[in-house]
Amino acid sequence: MLTKRIIPCLDIKDGRTVKGVNFVQLRDAGDPVELAKIYSDEGADELVFLDITATVDKRKTLAELVTKIAKAINIPFTVGGGISTVEDVKVLLNAGADKISINSAAVNNPQIINDMAQEFGSQCVVVAIDTRNVDGLDFVHTHGGRKPTLLQTQAWAREVCDRGAGEILLTSMDHDGTKGGFANEITAEISSMLSIPVIASGGAGNSEHFKDVFTFGKADAALAASIFHFKEIPIPELKAYLNSEGISIRK
Amino acid sequence: MKVAVIKYNAGNVQSVLYALERLGAEAVLTDNLEEIAKADKVIFPGQGEASTAMRYLKEKQLDKLIPNLTQPFFGVCLGQQLLCDYSEENDTTCLGVFPVKVKKFIPESYVDFKVPHVGWNNLFDLKTPLLEGLSDESFVYYVHSYYCELSDFTIAKTHYVLDFAGLMHKDNFYAMQAHPEKSGKVGERILENFMRI
């Protein structure tokens, strides 16, 4: 049976993890490779690396890091952050990334979704959508959720699917950082509407939130950062809980 | 022992090389017919579209070479599908090692079954040395929209929409739909088992 995926997300800056992590077994808390290995050993189903480096010559550093990660772990991983051209994608996939994720670049130029899917296959093109509810309507936001666009989230999700995206990473900016649970309603709406998998993100605070997003939210996968980094929910415990609740999970 | 990984226009072969490196194997990425024929083992990875891949294999005359190889041969993902007779993906005649058809997943409801089939799913009804040490609770990582039908050559099944061939075996040819290089310890074990054959 196909299982629901648990995906820790690591923020990377200049080749190092940024958000503080709380792993006693880490020799170097800022080393993404070491952290990736721990998550992989603990049973994470996939990993996402989000590069937030602001400099122009970052591509090389990021590609080098991707190679190191690919050599060290044997689970799939996605790389996102600042990717805007087919060439960017080629470099990262050749370095060993399994998928790339695009966000603002797709909003600015939707055709790149088609181009990337055509060149590399839909399976490696994840489109990240940051959504925020404004007066009862859901709108796509860019720049880390700060900049609103005129795109309605549901319509945009349909469009990226039609253009060849392989998965959608849906982050609710209203829920992100609240630890009050995922945005189950809009996740369910989009997941039911589309034939491609939806990864829910934003709002994870406890194990029940994961159960809710997999049941009410109809999510195919759930992504979280700080609760994993700070060991608030160890992955083995989370998976044991979900399993006991009848959610199909990889053991 | 020398392992040839067949080079063609397929995505992410790098991960296969890294996985072999982790197992301590000497692997080389090549489309050179002689080098492939001489290798102790051959791995045929894949990700991409069937008709484009077949065109490329023909251009390089790999379509003639592959079915006649006699050393242990392992087709992975699209590599498994290309070893079959025929794929529904753009009506493609494939290499014909396995008398098996490759079909597209057509679920009744896309809410219950998204296509592509992405994520970790378990293998069951396991046979042969390739799956030694593994149980029906062995999960492997899938990303695909087309599947190989069950046949006498099926050595492990997976269920998604219907039961399909997770792994196949015929003579020196082995094939797997999921990605062993991305399937954690289970995938590592399958690659290890293949290296021992």
XYZ file of N, CA and C in Angstrom, chain B residues 2-3 6 23 31 40 47 49 52 54 57 66 77 95 98 114-115 117 123 131 135 139 157 173 177 190:
78
model
N 33.639 -5.219 -12.320
C 33.343 -3.969 -13.011
C 31.862 -3.907 -13.398
N 31.222 -2.819 -12.994
C 29.811 -2.640 -13.299
C 29.662 -1.529 -14.330
N 24.598 1.872 -17.963
C 24.371 2.323 -19.328
C 23.983 3.795 -19.361
N 28.445 0.911 -2.016
C 28.601 -0.543 -1.860
C 30.019 -0.993 -2.192
N 28.277 4.447 -22.730
C 27.410 3.988 -23.820
C 28.258 3.258 -24.865
N 31.290 -7.044 -15.944
C 30.827 -8.207 -15.180
C 29.334 -8.118 -14.906
N 14.706 7.030 -16.153
C 13.705 7.979 -15.748
C 13.529 8.788 -17.012
N 10.989 9.284 -20.790
C 9.860 8.896 -21.630
C 10.312 7.760 -22.555
N 11.339 8.311 -26.606
C 12.584 9.082 -26.727
C 13.764 8.203 -26.333
N 13.931 4.906 -26.402
C 14.152 3.852 -27.408
C 14.879 4.413 -28.634
N 18.458 4.686 -27.778
C 19.100 3.365 -27.710
C 19.385 2.839 -29.122
N 21.743 -4.964 -25.952
C 21.164 -5.290 -24.642
C 20.498 -6.677 -24.588
N 13.495 1.079 -13.092
C 12.466 2.078 -13.407
C 12.136 2.044 -14.903
N 12.452 -3.388 -26.012
C 13.554 -4.304 -26.315
C 13.152 -5.779 -26.395
N 11.442 -9.262 -21.946
C 10.299 -9.833 -21.221
C 9.053 -9.742 -22.103
N -3.527 9.016 -7.067
C -2.887 10.036 -7.885
C -1.979 9.349 -8.899
N -1.839 9.959 -10.049
C -0.890 9.468 -11.050
C 0.005 10.650 -11.429
N 2.291 7.486 -9.543
C 2.400 6.786 -8.275
C 3.729 7.222 -7.662
N 6.631 -4.272 -1.272
C 6.726 -5.410 -2.185
C 6.118 -6.616 -1.488
N 15.845 -10.972 -3.899
C 15.075 -10.399 -2.793
C 15.364 -11.096 -1.471
N 11.337 -8.897 3.500
C 10.011 -9.409 3.838
C 8.952 -8.662 3.043
N 9.593 -1.710 2.024
C 9.112 -0.571 1.258
C 10.190 -0.039 0.320
N 5.514 -8.371 -6.259
C 4.398 -7.524 -6.689
C 4.315 -6.284 -5.812
N 18.461 -11.596 -16.824
C 17.851 -10.268 -16.755
C 16.981 -10.091 -15.504
N 10.840 -1.801 -10.872
C 10.176 -0.541 -11.191
C 10.579 0.585 -10.233
N 18.849 -4.885 -2.060
C 18.563 -5.427 -3.395
C 19.785 -5.254 -4.310
